[in-house]
XYZ file of C-alpha atoms in Angstrom:
706
model
C 101.309 113.269 76.056
C 102.697 114.365 79.426
C 101.023 114.495 82.831
C 101.484 117.952 84.354
C 99.300 117.906 87.441
C 97.527 115.442 89.737
C 95.333 116.775 92.548
C 93.078 115.370 95.238
C 90.041 117.618 95.715
C 88.479 116.900 99.148
C 84.841 116.680 98.140
C 82.585 113.835 97.010
C 80.672 116.260 94.749
C 82.536 115.648 91.494
C 79.687 117.195 89.483
C 80.161 120.487 91.339
C 83.900 120.458 90.642
C 83.348 119.740 86.955
C 80.717 122.486 86.726
C 83.048 124.961 88.401
C 85.843 124.087 85.976
C 83.624 124.539 82.955
C 81.797 127.696 84.095
C 83.926 129.599 86.593
C 87.584 128.771 86.104
C 89.314 131.532 84.146
C 92.524 130.247 82.506
C 93.371 133.496 80.726
C 93.353 134.189 76.996
C 93.264 130.602 75.785
C 90.089 128.999 74.460
C 88.003 126.678 76.692
C 86.423 123.645 75.028
C 83.912 121.820 77.235
C 84.252 118.034 77.533
C 82.053 115.540 79.435
C 84.500 115.325 82.375
C 86.210 118.703 82.259
C 87.618 120.882 79.525
C 90.395 121.418 76.995
C 92.458 124.567 76.715
C 93.988 125.579 73.409
C 95.634 128.626 71.913
C 93.167 130.613 69.826
C 93.598 130.341 66.026
C 96.666 128.157 66.316
C 96.897 124.918 64.383
C 99.627 122.431 63.828
C 101.745 122.403 60.711
C 101.445 119.278 58.624
C 105.083 119.582 57.647
C 106.301 119.349 61.243
C 107.828 116.066 62.440
C 105.320 113.563 63.840
C 106.173 114.064 67.549
C 105.150 117.708 67.198
C 102.239 117.074 64.871
C 99.876 117.368 67.848
C 97.489 120.062 69.021
C 99.011 122.491 71.523
C 96.339 121.824 74.103
C 95.914 121.100 77.774
C 93.378 118.475 78.757
C 91.836 118.884 82.246
C 89.466 116.256 83.591
C 88.036 115.029 86.886
C 86.789 111.676 88.167
C 85.528 110.183 91.409
C 86.690 107.238 93.528
C 86.501 106.699 97.305
C 83.862 109.469 97.533
C 86.615 111.885 96.540
C 87.249 113.959 93.430
C 90.563 113.815 91.580
C 91.889 116.020 88.800
C 94.625 115.594 86.237
C 96.090 117.899 83.601
C 97.816 116.531 80.508
C 99.683 118.336 77.752
C 99.404 116.876 74.263
C 102.586 118.248 72.740
C 106.195 118.111 73.876
C 106.638 121.884 73.904
C 105.213 123.804 76.891
C 101.809 125.349 76.450
C 101.793 129.168 76.417
C 101.736 130.440 80.037
C 101.518 126.839 81.192
C 103.074 127.393 84.617
C 100.834 130.377 85.366
C 97.698 128.463 84.318
C 98.567 125.525 86.575
C 99.348 127.791 89.531
C 96.049 129.641 89.045
C 94.168 126.332 88.765
C 95.676 125.009 92.026
C 95.050 128.241 93.925
C 91.463 128.562 92.700
C 90.609 124.918 93.462
C 92.078 125.116 96.968
C 90.105 128.293 97.607
C 86.836 126.934 96.218
C 87.105 123.381 97.626
C 89.049 123.524 100.921
C 89.358 120.766 103.481
C 86.140 120.152 105.366
C 85.911 118.131 108.556
C 82.222 117.418 109.259
C 81.050 116.876 112.820
C 78.148 114.738 114.012
C 75.111 116.830 114.919
C 74.004 117.363 118.489
C 70.931 115.172 118.935
C 68.211 114.606 121.521
C 67.197 110.960 121.580
C 64.279 111.690 123.876
C 62.600 113.379 120.899
C 63.549 111.007 118.069
C 65.361 107.762 117.282
C 69.045 107.659 116.427
C 68.051 106.691 112.883
C 65.810 109.743 112.405
C 68.390 112.037 113.997
C 71.302 110.956 111.782
C 69.537 110.174 108.480
C 69.920 113.711 107.026
C 73.673 113.618 107.670
C 74.639 109.965 107.155
C 71.934 108.406 104.948
C 73.866 105.278 103.923
C 75.007 104.603 107.473
C 71.437 104.792 108.766
C 70.139 102.668 105.884
C 72.485 99.758 106.515
C 72.539 99.917 110.320
C 68.754 99.492 110.116
C 69.404 96.136 108.426
C 71.667 94.887 111.222
C 70.545 93.001 114.345
C 70.782 95.461 117.248
C 71.578 98.159 114.693
C 69.934 100.934 116.676
C 71.902 100.067 119.813
C 75.164 99.809 117.872
C 74.656 103.112 116.047
C 74.003 104.807 119.397
C 77.254 103.307 120.662
C 79.191 104.508 117.603
C 77.763 108.021 118.064
C 78.538 107.944 121.806
C 82.107 106.722 121.195
C 82.784 109.460 118.663
C 81.386 112.172 120.938
C 83.478 110.976 123.871
C 86.578 110.800 121.690
C 86.026 114.340 120.388
C 85.511 115.644 123.908
C 88.795 114.131 125.052
C 90.751 115.464 122.066
C 89.359 118.992 122.336
C 89.615 119.347 126.101
C 92.848 117.535 126.899
C 94.059 119.957 129.532
C 90.906 119.601 131.612
C 90.071 115.901 131.398
C 87.141 114.756 133.452
C 88.490 113.672 136.830
C 87.466 110.145 137.724
C 90.411 109.047 139.894
C 90.698 110.583 143.349
C 93.631 109.911 145.653
C 93.415 109.761 149.420
C 96.712 107.911 149.817
C 98.205 110.468 152.202
C 95.311 110.166 154.582
C 93.591 113.449 153.689
C 90.117 113.266 152.233
C 89.575 114.816 148.824
C 86.348 116.807 148.422
C 83.626 114.420 147.312
C 85.732 111.315 147.938
C 83.943 108.148 148.902
C 84.628 104.831 150.498
C 85.704 103.614 153.907
C 89.435 103.006 154.088
C 89.023 101.111 157.375
C 87.189 98.207 155.762
C 88.940 95.353 153.971
C 88.730 95.217 150.166
C 86.152 92.833 148.747
C 88.199 91.795 145.695
C 91.861 91.375 144.852
C 91.431 92.844 141.350
C 88.650 94.845 139.717
C 88.717 95.066 135.905
C 86.864 97.849 134.087
C 86.200 96.789 130.484
C 84.938 93.405 129.426
C 86.714 92.725 126.127
C 90.469 92.633 126.736
C 89.703 92.815 130.440
C 87.870 89.481 130.310
C 90.943 87.659 128.994
C 93.310 88.823 131.687
C 90.655 88.652 134.405
C 90.160 84.968 133.617
C 93.923 84.341 133.777
C 94.258 86.025 137.174
C 91.152 84.304 138.543
C 92.632 80.920 137.624
C 95.716 81.879 139.627
C 93.504 82.134 142.698
C 92.730 85.834 142.904
C 89.241 87.070 143.694
C 88.279 89.036 140.589
C 85.419 91.326 139.575
C 84.845 92.341 135.939
C 82.735 95.450 135.229
C 81.442 95.946 131.662
C 79.302 98.769 130.270
C 77.733 96.601 127.531
C 75.957 93.255 127.855
C 78.859 90.873 128.467
C 80.151 89.020 125.423
C 79.228 91.707 122.872
C 81.904 93.766 121.228
C 82.304 95.890 118.121
C 85.585 94.348 116.990
C 86.641 90.974 115.670
C 90.051 89.553 116.556
C 92.703 88.073 114.283
C 96.071 86.809 115.408
C 98.602 84.084 114.564
C 98.839 80.611 116.019
C 102.258 81.047 117.636
C 101.011 84.146 119.479
C 97.913 82.317 120.738
C 100.194 79.749 122.335
C 100.710 82.041 125.317
C 97.055 81.459 126.280
C 97.812 77.743 126.523
C 101.152 78.260 128.277
C 99.443 80.309 130.972
C 96.869 77.592 131.586
C 93.886 79.691 130.538
C 92.747 77.196 127.883
C 93.788 73.863 126.483
C 94.733 73.324 122.865
C 91.450 71.559 122.214
C 89.454 74.415 123.778
C 91.363 76.920 121.688
C 90.450 75.067 118.501
C 86.737 75.512 119.273
C 86.987 79.320 119.104
C 89.035 79.459 115.890
C 86.606 80.428 113.144
C 89.062 79.998 110.295
C 92.767 79.617 109.580
C 94.028 81.089 106.295
C 96.606 79.743 103.877
C 97.986 83.192 103.178
C 97.497 86.904 103.714
C 98.037 89.628 101.126
C 99.481 93.136 101.524
C 99.178 95.446 98.500
C 98.884 99.200 98.092
C 97.572 101.045 95.054
C 100.428 102.043 92.753
C 98.678 103.122 89.554
C 100.030 106.665 89.921
C 103.487 105.704 91.201
C 106.644 105.738 89.066
C 107.733 102.202 88.067
C 110.492 101.963 90.696
C 107.972 102.707 93.454
C 105.592 99.917 92.511
C 105.796 96.687 94.447
C 104.568 93.107 94.222
C 102.115 91.597 96.676
C 103.702 90.910 100.064
C 102.624 87.454 101.259
C 102.324 87.021 105.038
C 100.902 83.523 105.615
C 101.485 83.621 109.393
C 100.294 87.174 110.154
C 96.727 87.607 111.472
C 95.912 84.287 109.825
C 93.738 82.984 112.676
C 90.215 84.415 112.870
C 88.698 84.024 116.324
C 84.996 83.776 116.988
C 85.086 86.749 119.353
C 81.635 86.135 120.851
C 82.424 82.505 121.625
C 85.881 83.424 122.894
C 84.558 86.046 125.313
C 81.882 83.656 126.546
C 84.584 81.056 127.199
C 86.666 83.609 129.128
C 83.559 84.544 131.115
C 82.901 80.897 131.961
C 86.534 80.419 133.033
C 86.331 83.544 135.175
C 83.115 82.497 136.922
C 84.330 78.911 137.367
C 87.380 80.266 139.209
C 85.170 82.276 141.576
C 85.142 85.572 139.709
C 82.119 87.787 139.105
C 80.882 89.804 136.115
C 78.764 92.945 136.440
C 77.651 93.812 132.925
C 75.550 96.758 131.740
C 77.345 98.643 134.499
C 79.132 101.948 133.919
C 82.265 103.052 135.769
C 81.856 106.492 137.394
C 84.863 107.113 139.634
C 87.629 105.531 141.706
C 88.740 106.616 145.194
C 92.166 105.352 146.160
C 93.711 105.240 149.610
C 96.601 103.372 151.213
C 94.772 100.091 151.672
C 92.318 99.805 148.772
C 90.571 101.328 145.794
C 86.826 101.978 145.996
C 84.987 102.324 142.706
C 81.542 103.766 142.126
C 79.502 102.239 139.308
C 76.000 102.599 137.902
C 73.799 99.708 136.795
C 72.397 101.134 133.556
C 69.029 99.293 133.350
C 68.054 100.385 136.895
C 70.229 103.541 137.175
C 71.252 102.285 140.615
C 74.682 103.412 141.880
C 76.786 101.194 144.114
C 80.336 100.907 145.428
C 82.797 98.057 145.595
C 86.386 97.838 146.829
C 89.504 96.008 145.697
C 93.252 95.893 146.150
C 93.957 96.773 142.506
C 91.990 98.423 139.695
C 92.786 97.452 136.080
C 91.707 99.897 133.352
C 90.796 97.966 130.188
C 88.293 100.526 128.836
C 90.237 101.201 125.646
C 90.445 104.548 123.900
C 87.315 105.888 125.574
C 88.888 105.434 129.001
C 88.528 108.589 131.112
C 91.230 107.159 133.385
C 93.798 107.125 130.537
C 92.946 110.725 129.626
C 93.318 111.872 133.228
C 96.545 110.016 134.025
C 98.357 111.387 130.990
C 97.338 114.978 131.602
C 96.249 115.968 128.112
C 98.517 113.614 126.166
C 96.559 110.407 126.163
C 97.231 109.508 122.523
C 99.368 110.976 119.728
C 97.787 109.097 116.862
C 94.717 107.028 116.187
C 93.230 104.741 113.584
C 89.508 105.507 113.224
C 88.262 102.078 112.159
C 84.873 101.015 110.838
C 83.542 97.889 109.200
C 81.157 95.000 109.547
C 80.805 91.263 109.813
C 78.880 90.140 106.728
C 77.111 86.773 106.860
C 76.702 86.337 103.113
C 75.895 88.095 99.875
C 79.201 88.136 97.998
C 79.431 86.039 94.846
C 81.766 83.044 95.297
C 84.251 84.333 92.718
C 84.757 87.648 94.550
C 86.910 86.223 97.344
C 88.464 82.870 98.277
C 87.920 82.348 101.991
C 91.223 80.519 102.340
C 92.983 83.890 102.135
C 92.992 87.143 104.094
C 93.559 90.701 102.914
C 95.845 92.045 105.639
C 96.477 95.559 104.255
C 95.142 96.915 100.966
C 94.438 100.290 99.370
C 92.534 100.787 96.125
C 93.113 104.517 95.710
C 95.253 107.466 96.706
C 94.719 110.050 99.469
C 91.010 110.594 99.992
C 89.801 113.823 101.628
C 92.957 114.083 103.709
C 93.205 110.371 104.574
C 94.921 107.336 103.093
C 92.171 104.733 103.370
C 93.257 101.131 103.975
C 91.165 97.956 103.892
C 91.380 94.679 105.777
C 89.368 91.551 104.971
C 89.259 88.384 107.075
C 86.999 85.396 106.279
C 85.212 83.695 109.162
C 82.861 80.736 109.483
C 81.138 79.637 106.260
C 80.598 82.600 103.930
C 81.211 85.129 106.673
C 83.592 88.007 105.916
C 84.824 90.666 108.320
C 85.845 93.834 106.490
C 87.473 96.923 107.994
C 88.242 100.376 106.624
C 90.664 102.615 108.528
C 93.302 105.300 108.190
C 96.280 106.476 110.234
C 95.478 109.830 111.774
C 97.334 112.462 113.763
C 95.174 113.564 116.690
C 94.075 117.169 116.114
C 91.356 119.201 117.908
C 90.128 120.630 114.589
C 89.994 117.169 113.068
C 89.747 114.439 115.762
C 88.722 111.737 113.259
C 85.161 110.621 112.593
C 83.641 107.138 112.802
C 80.324 108.204 111.272
C 81.961 109.927 108.302
C 84.083 106.811 107.785
C 80.968 104.623 107.863
C 79.385 106.728 105.122
C 82.549 106.090 103.084
C 82.513 102.387 103.940
C 79.011 101.727 102.640
C 79.529 103.912 99.556
C 82.882 102.532 98.352
C 82.682 98.892 99.474
C 81.742 97.848 95.889
C 84.895 99.612 94.635
C 86.995 97.454 96.951
C 85.243 94.107 96.428
C 82.566 93.715 93.777
C 79.140 93.418 95.403
C 75.604 94.732 95.562
C 75.518 96.307 99.025
C 71.739 95.940 99.207
C 72.045 92.154 98.856
C 74.565 91.713 101.672
C 73.374 90.113 104.911
C 74.823 92.086 107.816
C 75.678 90.332 111.091
C 77.086 93.235 113.137
C 79.122 96.429 112.781
C 82.753 96.648 113.902
C 84.173 100.020 114.863
C 86.416 101.886 117.245
C 89.330 104.227 117.727
C 92.612 102.304 117.814
C 95.183 104.506 119.569
C 98.902 105.005 119.179
C 101.473 106.672 121.387
C 104.823 108.020 120.223
C 106.960 106.841 123.133
C 110.367 108.460 123.541
C 111.316 106.069 126.336
C 109.990 103.273 128.507
C 108.616 105.751 131.060
C 107.221 108.250 128.561
C 103.609 107.186 129.049
C 101.889 106.810 132.400
C 100.127 103.446 132.584
C 99.712 103.280 136.351
C 98.803 105.061 139.558
C 98.694 103.843 143.143
C 96.572 100.652 143.038
C 95.706 101.226 139.358
C 97.171 99.948 136.071
C 96.077 100.207 132.419
C 96.248 97.415 129.825
C 95.386 97.063 126.135
C 94.236 100.119 124.182
C 94.000 102.172 127.383
C 97.764 101.698 127.839
C 98.398 102.330 124.119
C 101.855 100.758 124.046
C 101.232 98.471 121.088
C 102.726 98.665 117.623
C 101.539 101.739 115.698
C 101.597 99.782 112.433
C 99.286 96.785 112.437
C 98.266 95.428 115.814
C 95.687 96.693 118.257
C 95.625 96.283 122.008
C 94.524 92.639 121.585
C 97.761 91.654 119.844
C 99.839 93.597 122.350
C 98.003 92.029 125.298
C 98.346 88.456 124.023
C 102.030 88.823 123.138
C 102.756 90.346 126.551
C 100.291 88.235 128.544
C 102.918 86.163 130.322
C 104.942 89.280 131.139
C 101.924 91.145 132.508
C 100.628 88.156 134.456
C 103.876 87.158 136.159
C 104.775 90.717 137.131
C 101.278 91.460 138.459
C 101.350 88.214 140.416
C 104.600 89.309 142.104
C 103.172 92.776 142.796
C 99.985 91.389 144.370
C 101.791 88.669 146.294
C 104.062 91.209 147.997
C 101.609 94.138 148.054
C 103.797 96.188 145.681
C 100.845 98.247 144.456
C 102.205 101.791 144.500
C 102.736 103.829 141.345
C 106.515 103.283 141.307
C 106.055 99.524 141.294
C 103.056 99.200 138.957
C 104.520 101.587 136.383
C 107.241 98.973 135.747
C 104.588 96.527 134.526
C 104.101 97.564 130.911
C 104.224 96.226 127.361
C 106.850 98.741 126.183
C 109.328 97.516 123.556
C 112.076 99.744 122.144
C 111.804 98.020 118.754
C 108.083 98.902 118.679
C 108.481 102.515 119.738
C 110.984 103.172 116.952
C 108.410 102.197 114.313
C 106.084 105.109 115.077
C 107.877 107.104 112.378
C 106.407 104.703 109.794
C 102.862 105.379 110.956
C 103.673 109.093 111.069
C 104.530 108.826 107.383
C 101.038 107.482 106.676
C 99.197 110.458 108.181
C 98.093 113.538 106.264
C 98.489 116.543 108.605
C 95.224 118.379 109.195
C 94.739 121.230 106.723
C 97.619 120.139 104.498
C 97.528 118.897 100.896
C 99.984 116.248 99.739
C 100.545 114.748 96.293
C 97.740 112.154 96.237
C 100.079 109.227 95.560
C 102.615 110.158 98.276
C 101.572 107.746 101.040
C 101.027 104.821 98.671
C 104.516 105.491 97.290
C 105.991 105.291 100.794
C 104.073 102.123 101.626
C 105.073 100.475 98.361
C 108.717 101.399 98.997
C 108.875 99.621 102.313
C 106.519 96.715 101.686
C 108.316 96.126 98.392
C 111.523 95.628 100.378
C 109.798 93.176 102.711
C 108.461 91.276 99.684
C 112.063 90.784 98.514
C 113.188 89.492 101.915
C 112.854 85.941 103.283
C 109.364 85.377 104.760
C 110.582 85.390 108.360
C 111.819 88.997 108.029
C 108.334 90.342 107.261
C 106.833 88.059 109.896
C 109.213 89.320 112.579
C 108.815 92.953 111.590
C 105.025 92.953 111.631
C 104.916 90.961 114.883
C 107.144 93.436 116.756
C 110.216 91.165 116.640
C 112.498 93.253 114.439
C 116.050 93.520 115.793
C 118.412 96.481 115.550
C 120.543 95.133 112.693
C 117.551 94.186 110.539
C 115.886 97.542 111.153
C 118.988 99.440 110.046
C 119.545 97.227 107.026
C 115.959 97.735 105.828
C 116.101 101.491 106.472
C 119.273 101.842 104.400
C 117.788 99.774 101.569
C 114.648 101.917 101.603
C 116.696 105.129 101.377
C 118.687 103.736 98.453
C 115.583 102.595 96.617
C 113.752 105.885 97.145
C 116.101 108.766 98.130
C 113.127 111.145 98.290
C 111.783 109.116 101.230
C 113.841 111.072 103.765
C 112.528 114.386 102.449
C 108.950 113.090 102.477
C 109.275 111.994 106.096
C 110.787 115.366 107.007
C 107.806 117.114 105.411
C 105.281 114.932 107.239
C 106.956 114.596 110.631
C 108.694 117.952 110.914
C 111.949 118.641 112.769
C 110.447 118.324 116.260
C 109.131 114.792 115.767
C 112.239 113.731 113.867
C 114.410 114.758 116.805
C 112.015 112.902 119.111
C 112.405 109.867 116.903
C 116.199 110.100 117.076
C 115.796 109.680 120.831
C 113.793 106.505 120.109
C 116.471 105.292 117.730
C 119.368 105.809 120.156
C 117.313 104.156 122.905
C 116.708 101.215 120.551
C 120.463 100.920 119.971
C 121.235 101.162 123.690
C 118.613 98.514 124.445
C 120.040 96.223 121.752
C 123.509 96.558 123.293
C 122.270 95.875 126.838
C 120.228 92.923 125.605
C 123.252 91.452 123.822
C 125.345 91.771 126.998
C 122.741 90.371 129.405
C 120.676 87.849 127.468
C 123.282 85.079 127.572
C 123.492 84.853 131.361
C 120.930 87.081 133.085
C 117.866 84.729 132.867
C 119.862 81.815 134.362
C 121.237 84.100 137.055
C 117.686 85.109 138.061
C 116.649 81.461 138.377
C 119.554 80.851 140.753
C 118.930 83.848 143.025
C 115.110 83.732 143.017
C 114.645 81.631 146.192
C 116.812 84.074 148.152
C 115.969 87.480 146.626
C 112.169 87.310 146.236
C 111.182 86.723 149.884
C 113.778 89.161 151.266
C 113.717 91.934 148.642
C 110.451 91.657 146.669
C 110.727 95.173 145.208
C 114.182 94.389 143.826
C 112.891 91.067 142.490
C 110.068 92.824 140.618
C 112.601 95.223 139.094
C 114.903 92.377 138.023
C 112.025 90.440 136.447
C 110.887 93.564 134.560
C 114.435 93.966 133.192
C 114.520 90.316 132.170
C 111.264 90.641 130.212
C 112.483 93.880 128.618
C 115.585 92.202 127.182
C 113.823 89.000 126.107
C 110.538 90.299 124.624
C 110.431 91.011 120.900
C 113.374 88.883 119.768
C 113.291 87.638 116.154
C 112.387 84.041 115.445
C 114.240 81.868 113.003
C 112.492 80.055 110.117
C 112.677 76.761 111.995
C 111.055 77.997 115.182
C 107.523 76.805 115.838
C 105.135 77.353 118.720
C 105.530 74.767 121.456
C 104.027 74.447 124.898
C 106.765 75.256 127.394
C 105.784 73.792 130.731
C 108.473 75.867 132.449
C 106.633 79.000 131.358
C 103.295 77.870 132.773
C 102.347 79.956 135.777
C 101.326 77.850 138.720
C 98.455 78.763 141.052
C 99.511 81.873 142.938
C 100.456 81.822 146.592
C 98.983 85.307 146.940
C 95.281 84.567 147.281
C 94.263 86.473 150.389
C 90.532 86.932 149.906
C 87.793 84.334 150.292
């Protein structure tokens, strides 16, 4: 028996596909024999000869059948005999063409709804019945479903109208008043820093408040609530201690669980043997689960204790910037009251929904995105389903599903609590922006396929969802993260690794860098675009990895062999599984050096020569040439780092007392260079996280506001 064809058919209606095969598909002159899951094709009046050798003593038939997994239909064609079936190639070509015509790609959109006439549940139930059913079982489910719908609508608007983003930042820096601009440039700013966005923003706001700055945090939701959970490793969390934000004992109180190991495994049932891989064990990757609610509350307490303020349930409307300050207009949502407040610096931490990020990047806010959905589940899984001492870092249980390679994550929390995510890597496209609500319908339908459970018996704590962005940076200045008196951090900056980590991981790993450079900028009033745009989390070894995420995206409107992306993932993760543990740890934590990257790339090409062709097909010549620019920049950066790293940091320590007070702009530039050459270096197996008192930032001298 030989497999001739394997297709993904982008519809959950497997019964309709089977019925079409049996009733409407016309294979030609051969006889159709109906089977429960498809049909058999055989040559009329032809039988096998008993005298023929056993390998040929088989019916000359084609077997065509369909099945469903991941709310997607799949089809395979097998030939029984060794010899080709009469007109075999023509039959297969006709089958492919007819299926693609009858069952094309479909990218559903959420309906336009009027919540003044009905609830969000009633409005969405006809379109997303499972999503409505299980959100109704969650505390604050109605509020959270409204937020998911709102987030998707805002994301779609930004993707489809990138050239005319909604203007929210207005500049008066040259003294002329823009039409509709607000604020009084003659008055002194009320705050040193205003943060918009209370998740990642709360962390950095607390750090800067402890340095002595007067800080305001503005958050659209009730403070302390978020639709994501956070996982990270212990050595990365150490930066929070080094910066003086928390003590080790305080940090322990917000750690929900620490895992023994994490697993990475991709479905390989349809891969050839050489493209199957063992489980990759990553015991120090995302192995710390934080209690995000408790952590945010702690950051809020630290912020208030240092004199900062929090305005929650308050929506950002616009920012007016002049030479001396930034004036923001906000609306208090419960009362609908608008008010204004001024500061020296505005920090955008609004994430992917940030209208500031869309405006600053002029239609190219993000190149890729991971639509991510999931939930925190209090209990309901049988004990034998999952051991809470382990995490599932990356896992797929099927091939391409309706134009997406779905990937799971599972992280245990306190007690029986499990946080489970479902996401896919996606190329931003106006026709197909990526849907949270469609993903949620998948999540609730296929969760029992991933981990055995009765979904109706699960106790839901809260949903987790969002758009996690990616940016294909060609160079360190390729993405605008700043404006006069304005800077973006976290997902709004979108400079994190396009493989695993979100803005939280990027922010924590670059927290010292961001904090020290911002402290210098505020201390010396270096708050223009040319100064603030140097303060970024860009790493050349991160930007070069975007080609990997590109290889995990199915281009809109295109059909790939269903097993293609799993084959690519198994190729590379199989190599990491064969390496010493620190290689995988460094790679996933954005610490891969130039030599290791090249060695792994060469090994991958040798193991799977077709990989280069696959990447060419997915990325295309334009993006491959863009990536070559990344690669050469990575090599140049590695060379410069090798030349400077041995002496440059010590040199800066020696000249600091003289250079900083006399030439603060030069000092900021030199510090930015120093962080660029030192961030992202690999760690050896013996290295462990230690508190470095020399790295602890002392209380800033730059507090100017009382």
